[in-house]
Amino acid sequence: MAGLDYARERRMSRSTTVQATVMQAPAIDQFEVLNDVLITVEDGVITAIAPAASFAGTVDHVVEPGSVLMPGLIDLHIHAPQWPQVGTGYDLPLEEWLFAYTFPLEAKYSDLSFAIDVWDSMVPRLLANGTTTAVYYGSVHGPATTALAEACVRHGQRAFVGRVAMDHPDGTPEWYRDATTEAGLEASAESIESINGLGSPLVAPIVTPRFIPACTDEMLTGLGQLAADTGTLVQTHCSESDWEHGYVLDRFGATDAEALDRFGLLQTSTVLAHAGHLTTNDLHRLAHRHSGVAHCPLSNVYFGNAVFAARRALDAGVNVGLGTDIAGGPSPSLFANAAQAVNASRLLEDGVDANIEAAQRGVAGSRIDALAGFWLATMGGAAVLNQPIGLLEVGRRFDAIEVTTERIGVWAEVDSPVRIFEKIVRMANEADISRVWVDGDVKRR
Amino acid sequence: MAGLDYARERRMSRSTTVQATVMQAPAIDQFEVLNDVLITVEDGVITAIAPAASFAGTVDHVVEPGSVLMPGLIDLHIHAPQWPQVGTGYDLPLEEWLFAYTFPLEAKYSDLSFAIDVWDSMVPRLLANGTTTAVYYGSVHGPATTALAEACVRHGQRAFVGRVAMDHPDGTPEWYRDATTEAGLEASAESIESINGLGSPLVAPIVTPRFIPACTDEMLTGLGQLAADTGTLVQTHCSESDWEHGYVLDRFGATDAEALDRFGLLQTSTVLAHAGHLTTNDLHRLAHRHSGVAHCPLSNVYFGNAVFAARRALDAGVNVGLGTDIAGGPSPSLFANAAQAVNASRLLEDGVDANIEAAQRGVAGSRIDALAGFWLATMGGAAVLNQPIGLLEVGRRFDAIEVTTERIGVWAEVDSPVRIFEKIVRMANEADISRVWVDGDVKRR
């Protein structure tokens, strides 16, 4: 299948041992604690997990009591060039925000040195936030996008990196689009070759039509073909807002998901960002295609016009993970997005307008809990991408974070392991993440 | 008026000078930058703000470029004894959560040494989060509550501290309530004397009926009288959830606000927590009484059953500030609550259920922005309490925080001062707050 190529291992054997208490979520409703285990990692893969007490060799790193080890966090949707404006510009709806703030910023990435400055700020910051895997939108520029992939290799972050294809004269400005459909398709093909050419097992290309309003039919057809021809994953936006959902209905007489499917863009592990306005038929279509959703709950507050019904999508068999949607979302933290995924689900369940009778106010059965929020940020994302990450178990890659509870606070009077876990999910931020590993290597300490 | 007694100054004159660029919100829609000013503070009061370039004396502290000075943050509603369970236990509705998790925890504060351990953990952590003023619920216990006030004095946090009165046999468990109404009233009166007796200008008592379901009519009457007799502020909960709002309607045939008013508990600067289910008449009543609302947007997600319509309350002339509602709210950060106040207002405006037509989905005109969120956390809270804090201007107390933008990130290509300010409100946390002053003294660095 498409994706990261683990055959391209570094030549030198790399091994490490880590002693820790692990907290993680093998399933959306399953909390797992591995008390004081010794994890053995060979060439990035977990080869053994055993009680630490039974181990006689050298331990490379001990996660001290008071800290816990967790799987690394997976960001399924992040617009790298929007990094400088994260946290700002939430006064406009999507279709205006793009032209007023975002396209002008993205257009600056024709300047490769500016791009590299941003990438060298952003990638380490995301790693420090525990994001061990990121699925990136680059910009329309091939060189800046390849430089992003190079930055991921340099800083050691697992990543899918996509050059953004956008050629529709109505949905894009003259000063920020592919010159022609053909030029755009060629640039996307070159970007795939260029990123594959880096020869890193951590980084892979991804075919990236910005979204239907920004792409001509010819571009969408060509990109579907490109993905099929090259075995490359696909990402795009889908039914993000009333406007976007309505635009596609008007243009094709079909929903966004149905239209993408016609263009061959709904494949196994296609990442669809947002998807807040999917119909029941759309959900069945996604489940059938094994395409997944990047749920971006903080972004949706500002641009979604509704809450993505995560529980409903999961119940329909759709794979769902989390995305920060920087800069549509105002936080680089997947913990913050996991917490907001819970918040959003509760607000959907209860409703928001006190002037409506309680029984009619919300959508019963919508809630997810903090465990589910963490699962979305780890195993949920791993399932969408179909990658052996998201859980610390034998056979998966060792992407992990060490989280200290010193500031978060643990009280023997009330805290059980699951309560400590909940505190971490709801309150941990960059300052509480004391160490980060990707593919067995320490990336931040 | 009731409140903190600034006549009780320390005997030794204290003066300090701070050079900084200030960002703050004098009004809900007014962003103010004071570029490179010198702030002179005498005995806790700002006596001059002038261009730094014109100053020839010694500067005690320079807030370096890349950091900004802001008014300290005001937490209008926080349950101190719930500190050990912050971030956990959000699976139950309010009326069950109290009995299952919260009353058992609060009952432990009969142990004074446990109480002091918690206060000495909590108060410094809140200061580190930039909370320079806190309006605390203690527990039912007089000694633990006085110890909380002492901890605020010791660590230097401005605070109102209230012993919790609760005597209703239906709304409280036998093992955690005032033994009798009379005993409760006496304990509340003693707590006021005890806290006033500390002689600190930073700390004042506050009359604290837990909420109507936990109090008999006699208790509510007595506490209204106690507040009037002693000139002490009042805090309680009001119309927090469907259940609580409905309970009061059933018991009194009146809304929560109306019932509190009958008991003399709606006074100038009474702090009403939550208030998500107020009627239009209730809003007019609060505005008329100059009682204010502690908007607790993170807590409301779990216990409010609806979003507090902040814009509607403000438009009705009601004073509104922010509260963390620890542990109903899962974060000690007022920045996090300011951000969530914005999020909640946007979700109320747009609605949450995509299956409802866009025009019917939400409540138009509900949104507030990040500037308003910060204003709520500073000047809004100051207005509720009628205290000279919340803004760095001559005549107000110097409660302030230094925030570094190093991790948050500033990009000359896109950032203006107001964008930097927005980034801080949405993304700053404890680790970004590098120094905290209360009443002119450095409390954290």
mmCIF file of N, CA and C in Angstrom, chain B residues 12-110:
data_model
loop_
_atom_site.group_PDB
_atom_site.id
_atom_site.type_symbol
_atom_site.label_atom_id
_atom_site.label_comp_id
_atom_site.label_asym_id
_atom_site.label_seq_id
_atom_site.Cartn_x
_atom_site.Cartn_y
_atom_site.Cartn_z
ATOM 1 N N MET B 12 5.840 49.700 55.699
ATOM 2 C CA MET B 12 6.977 50.190 54.942
ATOM 3 C C MET B 12 6.527 50.587 53.544
ATOM 4 N N SER B 13 6.990 51.690 53.080
ATOM 5 C CA SER B 13 6.674 52.123 51.726
ATOM 6 C C SER B 13 7.353 51.182 50.732
ATOM 7 N N ARG B 14 6.609 50.778 49.731
ATOM 8 C CA ARG B 14 7.163 49.899 48.709
ATOM 9 C C ARG B 14 7.063 50.636 47.386
ATOM 10 N N SER B 15 8.139 50.714 46.654
ATOM 11 C CA SER B 15 8.048 51.340 45.335
ATOM 12 C C SER B 15 8.844 50.522 44.334
ATOM 13 N N THR B 16 8.372 50.547 43.089
ATOM 14 C CA THR B 16 9.080 49.819 42.042
ATOM 15 C C THR B 16 8.833 50.517 40.713
ATOM 16 N N THR B 17 9.755 50.279 39.783
ATOM 17 C CA THR B 17 9.579 50.807 38.430
ATOM 18 C C THR B 17 9.767 49.670 37.434
ATOM 19 N N VAL B 18 8.903 49.634 36.457
ATOM 20 C CA VAL B 18 8.951 48.585 35.444
ATOM 21 C C VAL B 18 8.868 49.233 34.064
ATOM 22 N N GLN B 19 9.787 48.854 33.215
ATOM 23 C CA GLN B 19 9.776 49.344 31.834
ATOM 24 C C GLN B 19 9.250 48.242 30.925
ATOM 25 N N ALA B 20 8.285 48.580 30.095
ATOM 26 C CA ALA B 20 7.643 47.524 29.303
ATOM 27 C C ALA B 20 6.826 48.102 28.165
ATOM 28 N N THR B 21 6.516 47.211 27.217
ATOM 29 C CA THR B 21 5.426 47.487 26.293
ATOM 30 C C THR B 21 4.201 46.760 26.823
ATOM 31 N N VAL B 22 3.127 47.526 27.005
ATOM 32 C CA VAL B 22 1.903 47.000 27.619
ATOM 33 C C VAL B 22 0.874 46.706 26.539
ATOM 34 N N MET B 23 0.202 45.575 26.676
ATOM 35 C CA MET B 23 -0.976 45.285 25.842
ATOM 36 C C MET B 23 -2.137 44.987 26.768
ATOM 37 N N GLN B 24 -3.270 45.642 26.534
ATOM 38 C CA GLN B 24 -4.412 45.457 27.425
ATOM 39 C C GLN B 24 -5.702 45.914 26.750
ATOM 40 N N ALA B 25 -6.802 45.733 27.462
ATOM 41 C CA ALA B 25 -8.137 46.014 26.918
ATOM 42 C C ALA B 25 -8.906 46.928 27.867
ATOM 43 N N PRO B 26 -8.818 48.252 27.660
ATOM 44 C CA PRO B 26 -9.570 49.174 28.518
ATOM 45 C C PRO B 26 -11.076 48.994 28.366
ATOM 46 N N ALA B 27 -11.527 48.589 27.189
ATOM 47 C CA ALA B 27 -12.947 48.313 26.948
ATOM 48 C C ALA B 27 -13.040 47.033 26.134
ATOM 49 N N ILE B 28 -14.229 46.465 26.091
ATOM 50 C CA ILE B 28 -14.386 45.146 25.468
ATOM 51 C C ILE B 28 -14.031 45.174 23.989
ATOM 52 N N ASP B 29 -14.123 46.336 23.374
ATOM 53 C CA ASP B 29 -13.793 46.446 21.947
ATOM 54 C C ASP B 29 -12.621 47.397 21.716
ATOM 55 N N GLN B 30 -11.807 47.581 22.757
ATOM 56 C CA GLN B 30 -10.691 48.522 22.630
ATOM 57 C C GLN B 30 -9.371 47.850 22.983
ATOM 58 N N PHE B 31 -8.488 47.797 22.016
ATOM 59 C CA PHE B 31 -7.151 47.239 22.230
ATOM 60 C C PHE B 31 -6.181 48.397 22.427
ATOM 61 N N GLU B 32 -5.392 48.317 23.476
ATOM 62 C CA GLU B 32 -4.462 49.397 23.776
ATOM 63 C C GLU B 32 -3.040 48.857 23.860
ATOM 64 N N VAL B 33 -2.133 49.533 23.172
ATOM 65 C CA VAL B 33 -0.704 49.244 23.301
ATOM 66 C C VAL B 33 -0.021 50.479 23.866
ATOM 67 N N LEU B 34 0.735 50.299 24.922
ATOM 68 C CA LEU B 34 1.572 51.376 25.438
ATOM 69 C C LEU B 34 3.010 50.978 25.127
ATOM 70 N N ASN B 35 3.588 51.639 24.136
ATOM 71 C CA ASN B 35 4.911 51.248 23.656
ATOM 72 C C ASN B 35 6.017 51.769 24.549
ATOM 73 N N ASP B 36 6.800 50.848 25.086
ATOM 74 C CA ASP B 36 8.004 51.185 25.845
ATOM 75 C C ASP B 36 7.749 52.289 26.867
ATOM 76 N N VAL B 37 6.925 51.974 27.844
ATOM 77 C CA VAL B 37 6.619 52.938 28.905
ATOM 78 C C VAL B 37 7.321 52.547 30.205
ATOM 79 N N LEU B 38 7.403 53.527 31.081
ATOM 80 C CA LEU B 38 7.961 53.317 32.407
ATOM 81 C C LEU B 38 6.804 53.461 33.389
ATOM 82 N N ILE B 39 6.559 52.394 34.135
ATOM 83 C CA ILE B 39 5.453 52.393 35.090
ATOM 84 C C ILE B 39 6.029 52.533 36.491
ATOM 85 N N THR B 40 5.553 53.532 37.195
ATOM 86 C CA THR B 40 5.998 53.750 38.571
ATOM 87 C C THR B 40 4.898 53.296 39.523
ATOM 88 N N VAL B 41 5.297 52.503 40.516
ATOM 89 C CA VAL B 41 4.347 51.923 41.461
ATOM 90 C C VAL B 41 4.772 52.300 42.877
ATOM 91 N N GLU B 42 3.845 52.856 43.635
ATOM 92 C CA GLU B 42 4.113 53.207 45.038
ATOM 93 C C GLU B 42 3.089 52.497 45.905
ATOM 94 N N ASP B 43 3.571 51.709 46.850
ATOM 95 C CA ASP B 43 2.668 50.995 47.761
ATOM 96 C C ASP B 43 1.552 50.258 47.015
ATOM 97 N N GLY B 44 1.926 49.639 45.899
ATOM 98 C CA GLY B 44 0.974 48.818 45.158
ATOM 99 C C GLY B 44 0.149 49.544 44.129
ATOM 100 N N VAL B 45 0.191 50.868 44.139
ATOM 101 C CA VAL B 45 -0.638 51.656 43.222
ATOM 102 C C VAL B 45 0.221 52.241 42.104
ATOM 103 N N ILE B 46 -0.292 52.191 40.907
ATOM 104 C CA ILE B 46 0.399 52.813 39.775
ATOM 105 C C ILE B 46 0.266 54.332 39.925
ATOM 106 N N THR B 47 1.414 55.001 40.027
ATOM 107 C CA THR B 47 1.379 56.459 40.230
ATOM 108 C C THR B 47 1.780 57.228 38.976
ATOM 109 N N ALA B 48 2.426 56.553 38.046
ATOM 110 C CA ALA B 48 2.787 57.239 36.799
ATOM 111 C C ALA B 48 3.050 56.223 35.699
ATOM 112 N N ILE B 49 2.655 56.582 34.497
ATOM 113 C CA ILE B 49 3.027 55.819 33.298
ATOM 114 C C ILE B 49 3.495 56.849 32.280
ATOM 115 N N ALA B 50 4.748 56.734 31.870
ATOM 116 C CA ALA B 50 5.318 57.746 30.974
ATOM 117 C C ALA B 50 6.239 57.064 29.970
ATOM 118 N N PRO B 51 6.523 57.726 28.854
ATOM 119 C CA PRO B 51 7.469 57.137 27.889
ATOM 120 C C PRO B 51 8.792 56.814 28.589
ATOM 121 N N ALA B 52 9.285 55.618 28.392
ATOM 122 C CA ALA B 52 10.513 55.197 29.071
ATOM 123 C C ALA B 52 11.687 56.081 28.691
ATOM 124 N N ALA B 53 11.675 56.559 27.466
ATOM 125 C CA ALA B 53 12.801 57.356 26.977
ATOM 126 C C ALA B 53 13.012 58.616 27.812
ATOM 127 N N SER B 54 11.946 59.124 28.426
ATOM 128 C CA SER B 54 12.043 60.375 29.177
ATOM 129 C C SER B 54 12.464 60.163 30.638
ATOM 130 N N PHE B 55 12.710 58.892 31.040
ATOM 131 C CA PHE B 55 12.974 58.580 32.440
ATOM 132 C C PHE B 55 14.481 58.476 32.694
ATOM 133 N N ALA B 56 14.928 59.096 33.764
ATOM 134 C CA ALA B 56 16.366 59.133 34.028
ATOM 135 C C ALA B 56 16.784 58.282 35.228
ATOM 136 N N GLY B 57 15.819 57.803 36.042
ATOM 137 C CA GLY B 57 16.160 57.079 37.277
ATOM 138 C C GLY B 57 16.471 55.616 37.038
ATOM 139 N N THR B 58 16.502 54.864 38.110
ATOM 140 C CA THR B 58 16.788 53.436 38.052
ATOM 141 C C THR B 58 15.517 52.658 37.705
ATOM 142 N N VAL B 59 15.644 51.715 36.813
ATOM 143 C CA VAL B 59 14.504 50.855 36.473
ATOM 144 C C VAL B 59 14.689 49.519 37.180
ATOM 145 N N ASP B 60 13.704 49.119 37.974
ATOM 146 C CA ASP B 60 13.844 47.876 38.745
ATOM 147 C C ASP B 60 13.735 46.637 37.871
ATOM 148 N N HIS B 61 12.870 46.702 36.857
ATOM 149 C CA HIS B 61 12.744 45.553 35.957
ATOM 150 C C HIS B 61 12.407 46.031 34.553
ATOM 151 N N VAL B 62 13.105 45.461 33.590
ATOM 152 C CA VAL B 62 12.839 45.770 32.188
ATOM 153 C C VAL B 62 12.215 44.549 31.526
ATOM 154 N N VAL B 63 11.018 44.720 31.003
ATOM 155 C CA VAL B 63 10.397 43.667 30.196
ATOM 156 C C VAL B 63 10.980 43.804 28.792
ATOM 157 N N GLU B 64 11.783 42.825 28.435
ATOM 158 C CA GLU B 64 12.560 42.927 27.200
ATOM 159 C C GLU B 64 11.660 42.844 25.957
ATOM 160 N N PRO B 65 12.117 43.434 24.863
ATOM 161 C CA PRO B 65 11.389 43.252 23.603
ATOM 162 C C PRO B 65 11.215 41.759 23.332
ATOM 163 N N GLY B 66 10.070 41.384 22.820
ATOM 164 C CA GLY B 66 9.756 39.961 22.666
ATOM 165 C C GLY B 66 8.867 39.486 23.792
ATOM 166 N N SER B 67 8.807 40.273 24.871
ATOM 167 C CA SER B 67 7.844 40.000 25.936
ATOM 168 C C SER B 67 6.939 41.212 26.094
ATOM 169 N N VAL B 68 5.760 40.989 26.629
ATOM 170 C CA VAL B 68 4.842 42.102 26.866
ATOM 171 C C VAL B 68 4.323 42.045 28.300
ATOM 172 N N LEU B 69 3.903 43.189 28.776
ATOM 173 C CA LEU B 69 3.301 43.292 30.101
ATOM 174 C C LEU B 69 1.787 43.418 29.931
ATOM 175 N N MET B 70 1.060 42.676 30.739
ATOM 176 C CA MET B 70 -0.402 42.708 30.667
ATOM 177 C C MET B 70 -0.958 42.786 32.083
ATOM 178 N N PRO B 71 -2.188 43.253 32.229
ATOM 179 C CA PRO B 71 -2.801 43.214 33.564
ATOM 180 C C PRO B 71 -2.916 41.769 34.044
ATOM 181 N N GLY B 72 -2.847 41.571 35.354
ATOM 182 C CA GLY B 72 -3.047 40.242 35.912
ATOM 183 C C GLY B 72 -4.452 39.740 35.630
ATOM 184 N N LEU B 73 -4.590 38.422 35.659
ATOM 185 C CA LEU B 73 -5.865 37.793 35.309
ATOM 186 C C LEU B 73 -6.707 37.543 36.561
ATOM 187 N N ILE B 74 -8.005 37.634 36.400
ATOM 188 C CA ILE B 74 -8.934 37.586 37.532
ATOM 189 C C ILE B 74 -9.842 36.372 37.391
ATOM 190 N N ASP B 75 -9.769 35.474 38.358
ATOM 191 C CA ASP B 75 -10.601 34.267 38.364
ATOM 192 C C ASP B 75 -11.759 34.489 39.331
ATOM 193 N N LEU B 76 -12.937 34.672 38.781
ATOM 194 C CA LEU B 76 -14.098 35.023 39.612
ATOM 195 C C LEU B 76 -14.737 33.821 40.289
ATOM 196 N N HIS B 77 -14.310 32.620 39.930
ATOM 197 C CA HIS B 77 -15.014 31.460 40.502
ATOM 198 C C HIS B 77 -14.126 30.240 40.496
ATOM 199 N N ILE B 78 -13.702 29.850 41.685
ATOM 200 C CA ILE B 78 -12.827 28.692 41.787
ATOM 201 C C ILE B 78 -13.058 27.990 43.121
ATOM 202 N N HIS B 79 -13.289 26.699 43.048
ATOM 203 C CA HIS B 79 -13.505 25.877 44.242
ATOM 204 C C HIS B 79 -12.158 25.315 44.680
ATOM 205 N N ALA B 80 -11.545 25.972 45.633
ATOM 206 C CA ALA B 80 -10.194 25.585 46.053
ATOM 207 C C ALA B 80 -10.087 24.106 46.453
ATOM 208 N N PRO B 81 -11.002 23.565 47.232
ATOM 209 C CA PRO B 81 -10.816 22.164 47.680
ATOM 210 C C PRO B 81 -10.946 21.141 46.548
ATOM 211 N N GLN B 82 -11.450 21.562 45.405
ATOM 212 C CA GLN B 82 -11.555 20.621 44.280
ATOM 213 C C GLN B 82 -10.262 20.547 43.458
ATOM 214 N N TRP B 83 -9.264 21.304 43.870
ATOM 215 C CA TRP B 83 -7.979 21.335 43.139
ATOM 216 C C TRP B 83 -7.421 19.941 42.830
ATOM 217 N N PRO B 84 -7.429 18.985 43.761
ATOM 218 C CA PRO B 84 -6.827 17.683 43.437
ATOM 219 C C PRO B 84 -7.547 16.927 42.311
ATOM 220 N N GLN B 85 -8.798 17.272 42.021
ATOM 221 C CA GLN B 85 -9.500 16.518 40.976
ATOM 222 C C GLN B 85 -9.676 17.325 39.681
ATOM 223 N N VAL B 86 -8.961 18.434 39.556
ATOM 224 C CA VAL B 86 -9.094 19.211 38.323
ATOM 225 C C VAL B 86 -8.700 18.351 37.117
ATOM 226 N N GLY B 87 -9.516 18.403 36.092
ATOM 227 C CA GLY B 87 -9.233 17.635 34.874
ATOM 228 C C GLY B 87 -9.837 16.254 34.840
ATOM 229 N N THR B 88 -10.553 15.870 35.892
ATOM 230 C CA THR B 88 -11.109 14.510 35.940
ATOM 231 C C THR B 88 -12.590 14.532 36.324
ATOM 232 N N GLY B 89 -13.256 13.409 36.042
ATOM 233 C CA GLY B 89 -14.596 13.194 36.575
ATOM 234 C C GLY B 89 -15.704 13.929 35.843
ATOM 235 N N TYR B 90 -15.640 13.927 34.511
ATOM 236 C CA TYR B 90 -16.655 14.671 33.761
ATOM 237 C C TYR B 90 -17.711 13.766 33.142
ATOM 238 N N ASP B 91 -17.877 12.605 33.739
ATOM 239 C CA ASP B 91 -18.832 11.659 33.172
ATOM 240 C C ASP B 91 -20.233 11.795 33.770
ATOM 241 N N LEU B 92 -20.370 12.585 34.813
ATOM 242 C CA LEU B 92 -21.663 12.673 35.499
ATOM 243 C C LEU B 92 -22.228 14.094 35.419
ATOM 244 N N PRO B 93 -23.574 14.213 35.424
ATOM 245 C CA PRO B 93 -24.170 15.547 35.496
ATOM 246 C C PRO B 93 -23.988 16.135 36.905
ATOM 247 N N LEU B 94 -24.124 17.437 36.998
ATOM 248 C CA LEU B 94 -23.837 18.187 38.219
ATOM 249 C C LEU B 94 -24.369 17.539 39.485
ATOM 250 N N GLU B 95 -25.658 17.201 39.477
ATOM 251 C CA GLU B 95 -26.297 16.734 40.706
ATOM 252 C C GLU B 95 -25.758 15.372 41.148
ATOM 253 N N GLU B 96 -25.217 14.595 40.227
ATOM 254 C CA GLU B 96 -24.582 13.319 40.589
ATOM 255 C C GLU B 96 -23.082 13.494 40.870
ATOM 256 N N TRP B 97 -22.461 14.346 40.085
ATOM 257 C CA TRP B 97 -21.032 14.633 40.232
ATOM 258 C C TRP B 97 -20.733 15.138 41.651
ATOM 259 N N LEU B 98 -21.608 15.977 42.180
ATOM 260 C CA LEU B 98 -21.393 16.519 43.527
ATOM 261 C C LEU B 98 -21.317 15.399 44.554
ATOM 262 N N PHE B 99 -22.259 14.472 44.496
ATOM 263 C CA PHE B 99 -22.320 13.427 45.518
ATOM 264 C C PHE B 99 -21.280 12.333 45.288
ATOM 265 N N ALA B 100 -20.991 12.035 44.024
ATOM 266 C CA ALA B 100 -20.072 10.929 43.733
ATOM 267 C C ALA B 100 -18.611 11.322 43.919
ATOM 268 N N TYR B 101 -18.243 12.508 43.500
ATOM 269 C CA TYR B 101 -16.826 12.884 43.484
ATOM 270 C C TYR B 101 -16.509 14.057 44.416
ATOM 271 N N THR B 102 -17.347 15.063 44.381
ATOM 272 C CA THR B 102 -16.931 16.369 44.892
ATOM 273 C C THR B 102 -17.157 16.522 46.388
ATOM 274 N N PHE B 103 -18.335 16.157 46.862
ATOM 275 C CA PHE B 103 -18.556 16.236 48.311
ATOM 276 C C PHE B 103 -17.593 15.309 49.067
ATOM 277 N N PRO B 104 -17.340 14.081 48.582
ATOM 278 C CA PRO B 104 -16.348 13.248 49.292
ATOM 279 C C PRO B 104 -14.969 13.895 49.360
ATOM 280 N N LEU B 105 -14.559 14.545 48.291
ATOM 281 C CA LEU B 105 -13.252 15.225 48.310
ATOM 282 C C LEU B 105 -13.289 16.414 49.262
ATOM 283 N N GLU B 106 -14.322 17.225 49.149
ATOM 284 C CA GLU B 106 -14.390 18.416 50.017
ATOM 285 C C GLU B 106 -14.445 18.033 51.499
ATOM 286 N N ALA B 107 -15.069 16.895 51.785
ATOM 287 C CA ALA B 107 -15.178 16.463 53.187
ATOM 288 C C ALA B 107 -13.806 16.209 53.807
ATOM 289 N N LYS B 108 -12.802 15.919 52.966
ATOM 290 C CA LYS B 108 -11.457 15.630 53.484
ATOM 291 C C LYS B 108 -10.795 16.861 54.106
ATOM 292 N N TYR B 109 -11.372 18.046 53.854
ATOM 293 C CA TYR B 109 -10.723 19.260 54.363
ATOM 294 C C TYR B 109 -11.011 19.522 55.836
ATOM 295 N N SER B 110 -11.674 18.542 56.463
ATOM 296 C CA SER B 110 -11.683 18.557 57.934
ATOM 297 C C SER B 110 -10.257 18.328 58.448
#
